[in-house]
mmCIF file of C-alpha atoms and ligand atoms in Angstrom:
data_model
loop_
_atom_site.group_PDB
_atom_site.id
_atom_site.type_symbol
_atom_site.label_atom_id
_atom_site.label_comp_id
_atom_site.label_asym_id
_atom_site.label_seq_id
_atom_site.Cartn_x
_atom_site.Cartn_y
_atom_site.Cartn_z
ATOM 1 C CA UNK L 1 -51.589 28.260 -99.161
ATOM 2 C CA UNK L 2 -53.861 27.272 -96.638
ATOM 3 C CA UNK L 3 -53.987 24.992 -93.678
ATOM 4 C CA UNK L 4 -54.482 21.109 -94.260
ATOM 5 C CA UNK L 5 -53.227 19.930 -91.035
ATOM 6 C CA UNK L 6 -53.064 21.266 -87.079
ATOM 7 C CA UNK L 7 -51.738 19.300 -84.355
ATOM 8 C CA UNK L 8 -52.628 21.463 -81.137
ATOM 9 C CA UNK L 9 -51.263 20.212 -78.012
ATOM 10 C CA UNK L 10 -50.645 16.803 -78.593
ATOM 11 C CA UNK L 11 -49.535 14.353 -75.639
ATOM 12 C CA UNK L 12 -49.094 10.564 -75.898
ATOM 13 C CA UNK L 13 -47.984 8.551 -73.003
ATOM 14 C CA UNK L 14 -46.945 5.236 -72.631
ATOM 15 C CA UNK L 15 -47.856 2.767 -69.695
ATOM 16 C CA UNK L 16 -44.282 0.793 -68.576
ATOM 17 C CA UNK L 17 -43.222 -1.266 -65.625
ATOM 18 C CA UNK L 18 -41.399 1.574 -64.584
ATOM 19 C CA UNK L 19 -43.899 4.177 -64.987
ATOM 20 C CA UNK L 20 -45.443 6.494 -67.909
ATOM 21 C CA UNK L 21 -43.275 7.606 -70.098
ATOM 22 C CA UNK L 22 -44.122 10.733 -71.749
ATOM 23 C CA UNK L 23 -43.347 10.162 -75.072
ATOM 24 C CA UNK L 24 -44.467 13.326 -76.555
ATOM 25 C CA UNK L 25 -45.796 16.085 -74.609
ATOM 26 C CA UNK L 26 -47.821 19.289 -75.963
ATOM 27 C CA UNK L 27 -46.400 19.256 -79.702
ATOM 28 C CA UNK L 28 -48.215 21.756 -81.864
ATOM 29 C CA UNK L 29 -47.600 22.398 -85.763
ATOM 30 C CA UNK L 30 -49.269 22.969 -88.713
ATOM 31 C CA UNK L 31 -48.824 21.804 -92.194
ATOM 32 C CA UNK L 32 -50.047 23.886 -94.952
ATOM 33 C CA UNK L 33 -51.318 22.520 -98.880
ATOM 34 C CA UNK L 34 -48.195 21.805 -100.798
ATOM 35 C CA UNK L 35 -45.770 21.883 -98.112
ATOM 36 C CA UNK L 36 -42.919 19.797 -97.191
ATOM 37 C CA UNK L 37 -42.362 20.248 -92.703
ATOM 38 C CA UNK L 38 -39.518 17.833 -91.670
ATOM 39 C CA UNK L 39 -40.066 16.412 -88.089
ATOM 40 C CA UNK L 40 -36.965 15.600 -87.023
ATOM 41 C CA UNK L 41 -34.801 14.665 -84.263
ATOM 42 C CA UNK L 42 -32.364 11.703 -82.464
ATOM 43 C CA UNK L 43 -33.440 8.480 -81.943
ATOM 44 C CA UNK L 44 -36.798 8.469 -79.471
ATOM 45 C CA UNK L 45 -37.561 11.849 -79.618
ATOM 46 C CA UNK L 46 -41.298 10.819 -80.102
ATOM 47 C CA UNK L 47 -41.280 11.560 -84.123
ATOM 48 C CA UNK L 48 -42.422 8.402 -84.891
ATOM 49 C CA UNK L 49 -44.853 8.306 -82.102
ATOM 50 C CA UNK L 50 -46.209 11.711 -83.548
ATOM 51 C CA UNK L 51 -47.061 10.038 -86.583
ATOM 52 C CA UNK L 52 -48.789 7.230 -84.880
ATOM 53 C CA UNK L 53 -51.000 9.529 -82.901
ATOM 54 C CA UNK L 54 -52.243 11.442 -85.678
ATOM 55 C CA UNK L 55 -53.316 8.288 -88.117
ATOM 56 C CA UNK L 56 -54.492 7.252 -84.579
ATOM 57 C CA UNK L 57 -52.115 3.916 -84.836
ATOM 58 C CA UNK L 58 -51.344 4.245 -81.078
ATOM 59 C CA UNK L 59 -52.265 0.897 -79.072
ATOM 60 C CA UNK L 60 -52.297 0.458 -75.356
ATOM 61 C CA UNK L 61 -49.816 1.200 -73.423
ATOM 62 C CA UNK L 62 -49.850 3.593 -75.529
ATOM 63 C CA UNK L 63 -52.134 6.235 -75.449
ATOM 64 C CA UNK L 64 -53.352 9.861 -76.681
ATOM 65 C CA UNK L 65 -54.025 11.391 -73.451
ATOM 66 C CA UNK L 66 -54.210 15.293 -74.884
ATOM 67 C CA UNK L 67 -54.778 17.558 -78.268
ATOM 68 C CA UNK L 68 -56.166 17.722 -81.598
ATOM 69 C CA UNK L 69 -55.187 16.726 -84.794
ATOM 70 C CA UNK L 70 -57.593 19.050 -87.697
ATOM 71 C CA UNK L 71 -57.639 17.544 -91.369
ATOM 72 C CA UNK L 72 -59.563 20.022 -92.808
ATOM 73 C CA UNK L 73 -60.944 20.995 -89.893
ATOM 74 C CA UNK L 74 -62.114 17.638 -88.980
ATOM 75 C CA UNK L 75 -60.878 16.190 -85.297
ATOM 76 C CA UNK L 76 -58.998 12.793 -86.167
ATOM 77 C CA UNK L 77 -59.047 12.213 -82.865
ATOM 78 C CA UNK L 78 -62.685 12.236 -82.210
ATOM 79 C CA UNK L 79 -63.763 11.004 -85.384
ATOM 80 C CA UNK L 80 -65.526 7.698 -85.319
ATOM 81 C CA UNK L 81 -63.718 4.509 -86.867
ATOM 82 C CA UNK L 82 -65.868 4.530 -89.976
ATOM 83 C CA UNK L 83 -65.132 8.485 -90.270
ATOM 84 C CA UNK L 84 -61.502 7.560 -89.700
ATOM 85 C CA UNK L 85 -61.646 4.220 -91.964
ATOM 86 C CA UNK L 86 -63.053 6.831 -94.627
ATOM 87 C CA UNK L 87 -60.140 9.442 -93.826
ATOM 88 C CA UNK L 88 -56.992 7.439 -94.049
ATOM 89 C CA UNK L 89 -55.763 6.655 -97.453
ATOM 90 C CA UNK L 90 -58.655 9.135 -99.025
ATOM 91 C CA UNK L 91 -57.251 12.347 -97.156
ATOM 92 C CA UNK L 92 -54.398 11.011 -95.462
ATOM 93 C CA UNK L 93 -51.772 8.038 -96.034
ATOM 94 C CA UNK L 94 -48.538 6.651 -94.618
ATOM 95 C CA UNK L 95 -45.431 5.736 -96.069
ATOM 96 C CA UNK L 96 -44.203 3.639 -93.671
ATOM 97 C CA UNK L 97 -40.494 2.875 -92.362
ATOM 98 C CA UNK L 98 -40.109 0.207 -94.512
ATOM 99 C CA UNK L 99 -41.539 -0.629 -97.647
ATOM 100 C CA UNK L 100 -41.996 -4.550 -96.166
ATOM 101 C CA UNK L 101 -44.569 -3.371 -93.616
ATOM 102 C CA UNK L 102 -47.134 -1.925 -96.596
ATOM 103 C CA UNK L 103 -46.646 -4.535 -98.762
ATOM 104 C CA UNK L 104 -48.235 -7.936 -97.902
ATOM 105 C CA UNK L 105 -45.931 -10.795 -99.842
ATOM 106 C CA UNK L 106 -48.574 -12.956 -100.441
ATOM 107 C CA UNK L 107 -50.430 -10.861 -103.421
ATOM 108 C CA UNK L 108 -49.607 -9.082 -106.478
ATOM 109 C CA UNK L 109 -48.529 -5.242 -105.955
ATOM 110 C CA UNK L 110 -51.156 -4.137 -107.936
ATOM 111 C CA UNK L 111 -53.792 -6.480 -106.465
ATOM 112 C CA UNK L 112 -52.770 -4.562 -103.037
ATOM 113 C CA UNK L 113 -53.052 -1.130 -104.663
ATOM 114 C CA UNK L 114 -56.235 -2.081 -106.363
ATOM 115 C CA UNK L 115 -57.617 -3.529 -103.337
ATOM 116 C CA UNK L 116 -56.921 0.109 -101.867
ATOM 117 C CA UNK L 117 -58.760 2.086 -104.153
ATOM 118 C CA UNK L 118 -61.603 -0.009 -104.690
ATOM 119 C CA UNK L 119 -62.202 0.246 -100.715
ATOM 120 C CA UNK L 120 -61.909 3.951 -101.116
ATOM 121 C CA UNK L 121 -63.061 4.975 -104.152
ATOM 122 C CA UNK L 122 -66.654 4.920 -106.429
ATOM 123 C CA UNK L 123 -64.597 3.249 -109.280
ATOM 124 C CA UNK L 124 -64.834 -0.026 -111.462
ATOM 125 C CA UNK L 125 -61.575 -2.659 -111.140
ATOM 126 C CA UNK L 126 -61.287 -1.586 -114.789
ATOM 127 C CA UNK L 127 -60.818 2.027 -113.419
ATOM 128 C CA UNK L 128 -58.896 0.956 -110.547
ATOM 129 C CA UNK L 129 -56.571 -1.450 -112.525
ATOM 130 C CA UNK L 130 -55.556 1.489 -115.241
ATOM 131 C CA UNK L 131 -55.274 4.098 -112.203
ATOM 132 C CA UNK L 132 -52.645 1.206 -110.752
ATOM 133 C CA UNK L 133 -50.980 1.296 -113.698
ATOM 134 C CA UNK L 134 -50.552 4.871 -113.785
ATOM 135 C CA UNK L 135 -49.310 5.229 -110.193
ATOM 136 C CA UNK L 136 -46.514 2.604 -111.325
ATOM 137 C CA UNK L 137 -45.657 4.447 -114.321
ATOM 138 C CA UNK L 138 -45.383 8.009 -111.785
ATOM 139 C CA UNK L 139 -43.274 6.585 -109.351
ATOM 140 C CA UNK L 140 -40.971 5.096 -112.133
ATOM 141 C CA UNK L 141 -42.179 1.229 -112.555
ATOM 142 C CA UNK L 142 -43.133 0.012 -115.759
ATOM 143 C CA UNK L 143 -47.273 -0.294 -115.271
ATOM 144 C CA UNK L 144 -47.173 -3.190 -116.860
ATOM 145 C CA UNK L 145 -45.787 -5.203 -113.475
ATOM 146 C CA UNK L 146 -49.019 -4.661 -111.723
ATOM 147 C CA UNK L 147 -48.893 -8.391 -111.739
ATOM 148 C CA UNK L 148 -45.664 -8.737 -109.853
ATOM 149 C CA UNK L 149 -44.987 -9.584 -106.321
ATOM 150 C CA UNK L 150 -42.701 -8.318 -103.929
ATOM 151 C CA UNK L 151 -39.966 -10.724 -103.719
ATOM 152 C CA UNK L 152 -39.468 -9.430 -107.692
ATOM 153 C CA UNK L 153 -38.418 -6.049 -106.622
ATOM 154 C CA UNK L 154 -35.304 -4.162 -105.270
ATOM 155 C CA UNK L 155 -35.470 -2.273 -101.956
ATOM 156 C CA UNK L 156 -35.860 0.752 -103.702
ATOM 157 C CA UNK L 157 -38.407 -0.058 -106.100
ATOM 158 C CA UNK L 158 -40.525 -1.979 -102.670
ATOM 159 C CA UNK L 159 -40.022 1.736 -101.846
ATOM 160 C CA UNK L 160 -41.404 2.851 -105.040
ATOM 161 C CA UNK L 161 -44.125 0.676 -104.791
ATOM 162 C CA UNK L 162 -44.873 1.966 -100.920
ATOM 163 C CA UNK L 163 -44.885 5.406 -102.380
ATOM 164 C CA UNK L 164 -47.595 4.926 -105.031
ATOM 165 C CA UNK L 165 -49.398 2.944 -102.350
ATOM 166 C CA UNK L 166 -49.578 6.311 -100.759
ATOM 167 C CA UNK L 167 -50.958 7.873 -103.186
ATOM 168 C CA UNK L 168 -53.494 5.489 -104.506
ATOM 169 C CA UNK L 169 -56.561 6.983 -102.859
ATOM 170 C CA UNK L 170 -55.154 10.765 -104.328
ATOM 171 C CA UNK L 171 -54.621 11.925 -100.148
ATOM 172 C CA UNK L 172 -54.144 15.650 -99.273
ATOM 173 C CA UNK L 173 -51.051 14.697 -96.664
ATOM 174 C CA UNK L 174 -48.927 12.167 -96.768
ATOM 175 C CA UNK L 175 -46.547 11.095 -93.414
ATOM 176 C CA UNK L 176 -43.292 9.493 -94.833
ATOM 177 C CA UNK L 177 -42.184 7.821 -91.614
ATOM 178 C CA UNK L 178 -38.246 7.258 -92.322
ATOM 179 C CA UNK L 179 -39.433 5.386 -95.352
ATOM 180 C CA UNK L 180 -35.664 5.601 -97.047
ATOM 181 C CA UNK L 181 -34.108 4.355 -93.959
ATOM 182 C CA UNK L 182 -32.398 0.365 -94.930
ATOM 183 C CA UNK L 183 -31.732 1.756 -98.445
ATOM 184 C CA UNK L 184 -28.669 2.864 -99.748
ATOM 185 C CA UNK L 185 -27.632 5.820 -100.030
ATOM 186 C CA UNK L 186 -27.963 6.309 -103.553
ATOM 187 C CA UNK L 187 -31.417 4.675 -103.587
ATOM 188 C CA UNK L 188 -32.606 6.692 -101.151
ATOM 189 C CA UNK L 189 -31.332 10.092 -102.845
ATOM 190 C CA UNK L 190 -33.627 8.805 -105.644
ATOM 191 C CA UNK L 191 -36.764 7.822 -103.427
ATOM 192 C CA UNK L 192 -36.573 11.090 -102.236
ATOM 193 C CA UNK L 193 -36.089 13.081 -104.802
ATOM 194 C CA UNK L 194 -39.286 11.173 -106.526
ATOM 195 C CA UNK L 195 -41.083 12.247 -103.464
ATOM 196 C CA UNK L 196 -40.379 15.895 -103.363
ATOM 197 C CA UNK L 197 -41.296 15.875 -107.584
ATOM 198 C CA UNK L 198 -44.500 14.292 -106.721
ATOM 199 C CA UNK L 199 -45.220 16.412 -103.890
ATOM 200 C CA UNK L 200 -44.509 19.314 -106.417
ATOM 201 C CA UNK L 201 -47.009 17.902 -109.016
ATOM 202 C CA UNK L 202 -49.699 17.035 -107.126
ATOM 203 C CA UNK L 203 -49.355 19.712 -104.413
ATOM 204 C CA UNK L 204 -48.961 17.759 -101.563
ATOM 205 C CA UNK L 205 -48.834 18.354 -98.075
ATOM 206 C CA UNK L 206 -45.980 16.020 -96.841
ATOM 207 C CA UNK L 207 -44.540 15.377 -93.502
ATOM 208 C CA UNK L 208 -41.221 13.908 -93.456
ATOM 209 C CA UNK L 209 -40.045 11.845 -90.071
ATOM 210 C CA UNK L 210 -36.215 11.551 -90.425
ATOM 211 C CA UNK L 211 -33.452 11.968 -88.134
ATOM 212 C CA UNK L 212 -31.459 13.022 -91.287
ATOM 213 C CA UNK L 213 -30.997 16.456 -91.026
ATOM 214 C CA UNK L 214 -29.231 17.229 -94.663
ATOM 215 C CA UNK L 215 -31.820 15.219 -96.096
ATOM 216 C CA UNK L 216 -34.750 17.407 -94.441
ATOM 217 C CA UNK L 217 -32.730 20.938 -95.078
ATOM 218 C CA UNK L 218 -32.353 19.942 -98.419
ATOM 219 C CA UNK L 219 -36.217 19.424 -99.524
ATOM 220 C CA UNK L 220 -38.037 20.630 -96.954
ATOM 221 C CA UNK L 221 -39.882 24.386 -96.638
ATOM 222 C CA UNK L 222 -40.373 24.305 -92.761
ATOM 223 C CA UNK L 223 -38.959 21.645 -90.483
ATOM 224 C CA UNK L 224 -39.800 20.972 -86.530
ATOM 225 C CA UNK L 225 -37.078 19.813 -84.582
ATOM 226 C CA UNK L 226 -38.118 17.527 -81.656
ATOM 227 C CA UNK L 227 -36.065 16.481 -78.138
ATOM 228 C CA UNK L 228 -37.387 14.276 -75.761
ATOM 229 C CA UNK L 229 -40.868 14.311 -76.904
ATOM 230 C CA UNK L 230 -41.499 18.161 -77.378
ATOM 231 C CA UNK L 231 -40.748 20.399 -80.014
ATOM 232 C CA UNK L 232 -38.300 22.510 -79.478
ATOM 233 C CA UNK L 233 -38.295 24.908 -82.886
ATOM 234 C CA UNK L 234 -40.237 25.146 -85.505
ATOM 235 C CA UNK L 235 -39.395 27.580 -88.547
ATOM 236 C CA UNK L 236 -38.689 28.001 -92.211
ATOM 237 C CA UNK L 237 -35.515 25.763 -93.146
ATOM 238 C CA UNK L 238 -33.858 28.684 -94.070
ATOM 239 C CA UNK L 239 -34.512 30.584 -90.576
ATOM 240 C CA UNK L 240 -33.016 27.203 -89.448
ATOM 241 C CA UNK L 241 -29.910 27.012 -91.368
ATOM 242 C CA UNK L 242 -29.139 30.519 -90.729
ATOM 243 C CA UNK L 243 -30.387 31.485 -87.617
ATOM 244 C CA UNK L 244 -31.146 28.250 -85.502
ATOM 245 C CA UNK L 245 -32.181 29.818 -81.589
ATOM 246 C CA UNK L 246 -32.551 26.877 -79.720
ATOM 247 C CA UNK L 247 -29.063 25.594 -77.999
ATOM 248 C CA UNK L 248 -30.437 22.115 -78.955
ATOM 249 C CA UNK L 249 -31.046 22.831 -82.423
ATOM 250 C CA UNK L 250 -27.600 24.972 -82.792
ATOM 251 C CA UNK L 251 -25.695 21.624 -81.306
ATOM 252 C CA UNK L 252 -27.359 19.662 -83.731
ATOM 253 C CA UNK L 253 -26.509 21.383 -86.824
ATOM 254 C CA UNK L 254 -23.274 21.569 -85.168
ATOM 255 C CA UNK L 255 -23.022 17.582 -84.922
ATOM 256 C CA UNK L 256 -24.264 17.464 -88.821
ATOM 257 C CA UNK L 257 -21.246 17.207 -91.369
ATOM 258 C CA UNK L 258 -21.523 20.201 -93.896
ATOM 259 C CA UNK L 259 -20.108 19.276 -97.226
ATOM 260 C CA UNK L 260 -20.016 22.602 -98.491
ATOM 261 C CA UNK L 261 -17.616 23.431 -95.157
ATOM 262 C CA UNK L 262 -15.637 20.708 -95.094
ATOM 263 C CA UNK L 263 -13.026 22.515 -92.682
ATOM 264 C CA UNK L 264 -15.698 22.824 -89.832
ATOM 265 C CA UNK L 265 -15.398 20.416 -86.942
ATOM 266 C CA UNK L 266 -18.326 18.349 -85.967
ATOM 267 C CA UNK L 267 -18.908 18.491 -82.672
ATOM 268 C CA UNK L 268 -20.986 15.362 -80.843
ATOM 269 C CA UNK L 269 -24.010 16.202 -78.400
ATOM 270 C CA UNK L 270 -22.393 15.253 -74.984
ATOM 271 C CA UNK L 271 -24.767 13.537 -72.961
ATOM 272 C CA UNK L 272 -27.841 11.826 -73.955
ATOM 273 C CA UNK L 273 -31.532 11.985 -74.326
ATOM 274 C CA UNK L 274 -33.160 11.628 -70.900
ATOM 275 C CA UNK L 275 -35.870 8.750 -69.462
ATOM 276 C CA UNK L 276 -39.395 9.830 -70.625
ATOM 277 C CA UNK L 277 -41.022 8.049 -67.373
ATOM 278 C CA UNK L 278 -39.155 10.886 -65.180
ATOM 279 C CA UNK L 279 -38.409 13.403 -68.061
ATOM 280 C CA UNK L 280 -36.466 15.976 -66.205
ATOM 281 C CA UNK L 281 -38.600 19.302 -64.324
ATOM 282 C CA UNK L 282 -38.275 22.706 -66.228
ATOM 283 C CA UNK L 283 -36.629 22.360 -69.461
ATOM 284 C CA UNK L 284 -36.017 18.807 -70.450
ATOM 285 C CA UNK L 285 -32.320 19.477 -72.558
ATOM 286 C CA UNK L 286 -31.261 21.739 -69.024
ATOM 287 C CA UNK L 287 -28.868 18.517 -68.199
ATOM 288 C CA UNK L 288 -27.243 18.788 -71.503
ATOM 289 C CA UNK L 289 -27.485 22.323 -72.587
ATOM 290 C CA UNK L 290 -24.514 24.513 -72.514
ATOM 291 C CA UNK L 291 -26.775 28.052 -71.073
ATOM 292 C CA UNK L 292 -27.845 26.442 -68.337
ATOM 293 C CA UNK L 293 -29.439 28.859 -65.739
ATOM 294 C CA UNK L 294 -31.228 28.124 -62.700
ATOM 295 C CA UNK L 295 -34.553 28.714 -63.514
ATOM 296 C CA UNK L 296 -34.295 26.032 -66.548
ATOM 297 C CA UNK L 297 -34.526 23.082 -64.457
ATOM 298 C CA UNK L 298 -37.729 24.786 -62.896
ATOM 299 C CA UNK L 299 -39.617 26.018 -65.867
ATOM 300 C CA UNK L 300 -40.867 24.890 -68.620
ATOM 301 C CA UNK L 301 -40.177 26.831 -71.382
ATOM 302 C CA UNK L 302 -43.663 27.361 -74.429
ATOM 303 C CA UNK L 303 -42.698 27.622 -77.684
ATOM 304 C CA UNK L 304 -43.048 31.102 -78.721
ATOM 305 C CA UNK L 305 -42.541 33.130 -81.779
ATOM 306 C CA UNK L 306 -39.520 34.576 -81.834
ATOM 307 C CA UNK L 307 -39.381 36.348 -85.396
ATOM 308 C CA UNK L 308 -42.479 36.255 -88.141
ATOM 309 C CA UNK L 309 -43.020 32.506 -88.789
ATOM 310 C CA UNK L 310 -40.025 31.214 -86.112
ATOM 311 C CA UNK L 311 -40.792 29.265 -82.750
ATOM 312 C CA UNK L 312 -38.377 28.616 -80.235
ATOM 313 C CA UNK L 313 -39.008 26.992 -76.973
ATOM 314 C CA UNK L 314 -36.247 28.465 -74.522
ATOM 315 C CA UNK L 315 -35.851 30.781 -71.602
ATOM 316 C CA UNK L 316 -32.528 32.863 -72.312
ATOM 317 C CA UNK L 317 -33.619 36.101 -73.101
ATOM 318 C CA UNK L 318 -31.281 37.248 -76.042
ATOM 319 C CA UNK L 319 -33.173 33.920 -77.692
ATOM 320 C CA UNK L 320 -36.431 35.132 -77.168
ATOM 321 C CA UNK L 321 -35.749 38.761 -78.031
ATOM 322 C CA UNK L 322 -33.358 38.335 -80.603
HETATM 323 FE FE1 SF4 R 1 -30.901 25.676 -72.328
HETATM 324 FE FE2 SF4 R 1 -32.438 26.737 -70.468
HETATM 325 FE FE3 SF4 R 1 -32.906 27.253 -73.018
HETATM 326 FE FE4 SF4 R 1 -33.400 24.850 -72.020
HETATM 327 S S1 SF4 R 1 -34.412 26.769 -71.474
HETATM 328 S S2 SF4 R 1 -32.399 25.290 -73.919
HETATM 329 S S3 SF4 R 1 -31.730 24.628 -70.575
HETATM 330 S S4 SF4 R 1 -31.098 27.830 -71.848
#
């Protein structure tokens, strides 16, 4: 299972009246063929703004000020916009947040999937039009409503429809940005579940941006956790579920309800995520974090491997030594 993605020390800032907020700061994963990684974290940890940077979707103030990001060994971020214009939807798609911002009301479904792959692809409309049809048909829509428009369809089947979008162009990786979030639960059991099948089939690489942890543990193979625009661990979910390191990733497993352990008491994060324009010196959780020592506020703690395949990014000792 090789490679098909590496992010190496990626930093985006943003320009603000009140400074520049350093929305993600030296993040570094990989994503291998047919893998599922869950990025995941609160509310503007910089997941989403992760994504952004590696489609290169990031528009002043906003701006990629440091890294790489390898698709098959090519830079993203150096390519030129035809190479990139070429890359996205051929090698690399979106799902995005919701299903309203891929799908253009004004035309037929399948005229906007069609549209796709005739951009992208050596193919006739004939070709194009029965490929359509067959995307429908894999994400669960009757093929036959190529012809429909958007307004005809549920939010989960818009969802459905933003999924075989993402696929149109047959990409090697595929960023779901919180693409269930707005749907009910139910519905977006089912969007994900079509999602991991696919990914199965068609041996996907797939990253999944949620702050839903049960979701993530439950089909993902690795998952990064992010805080305040870093990454923080990075392992195998079951190295996660068993034997998180990180005080931030224990305390948010800890603030997860476990339906399997219904007795066990969630316990809230106290405190919250701090201002990106002056993240904090040292470790940026040390105002939250219940090991506090003095030399966390100081330095900054690298993400290192702490068992075969298992990153953590603190500086107790028992943590990094096991
Ligand atoms: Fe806590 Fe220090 Fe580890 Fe940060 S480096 S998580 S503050 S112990």
């Amino acid at each position: 299972m090789g490679t098909v993605l590496s992010v190496e020390k990626l930093s985006t800032y943003f320009k603000t009246d009140k400074g520049i907020a350093k929305a993600v700061e030296d993040v570094s994963f990989t994503v291998n063929e047919g893998e599922m990684l869950g990025l995941i974290g609160e509310s503007g940890c910089g997941k989403t703004t992760v994504a952004q940077s590696i489609l290169r979707l990031i528009e002043y103030p906003g701006k990629v000020v440091k890294g790489s990001v390898h698709l098959n060994g090519k830079d993203l971020l150096k390519a030129s916009n035809s190479e990139l214009s070429k890359l996205r939807w051929k090698d690399i798609s979106v799902i995005p947040q919701s299903a309203m911002n891929a799908l253009n009301p004004i035309y037929t479904i399948g005229d906007q999937i069609i549209e796709a792959i005739l951009l992208h692809e050596d193919v006739t409309k004939k070709e194009a039009i029965k490929r359509t049809k067959n995307l429908l048909e894999m994400v669960g829509i009757d093929g036959d409503r190529w012809k429909s428009y958007p307004h005809e369809f549920s939010g989960g089947m818009k969802q459905r429809v933003a999924i075989a979008m993402a696929l149109a162009c047959n990409p090697k990786v595929i960023i779901s940005d919180e693409s269930t979030t707005g749907l009910d639960v139910l519905t977006q059991a089912q969007v994900i579940a079509l999602l991991k099948d696919l990914q199965r089939k068609m041996n996907l690489a797939v990253i999944i941006i949620s702050h839903d942890l049960p979701m993530v543990t439950a089909i993902c193979d690795r998952i990064a956790i992010m805080y305040a625009g870093k990454i923080v661990e990075w392992a195998n979910t079951d190295q996660i579920l068993k034997d998180a390191r990180h005080p931030y990733a224990k305390a948010l497993l800890n603030a997860t309800p476990d339906l399997s352990d219904i007795g066990r008491k969630v316990q809230s994060i106290p405190g919250s995520v701090p201002n990106l324009v002056n993240p904090p010196k040292g470790c940026r959780f040390h105002s939250r974090c219940p090991y506090v020592m003095e030399s966390c506020s100081q330095i900054v703690p690298e993400l290192l491997e702490v068992s075969p395949g298992h990153y953590t990014a603190c500086l107790l000792e028992e943590i990094r030594h096991g």
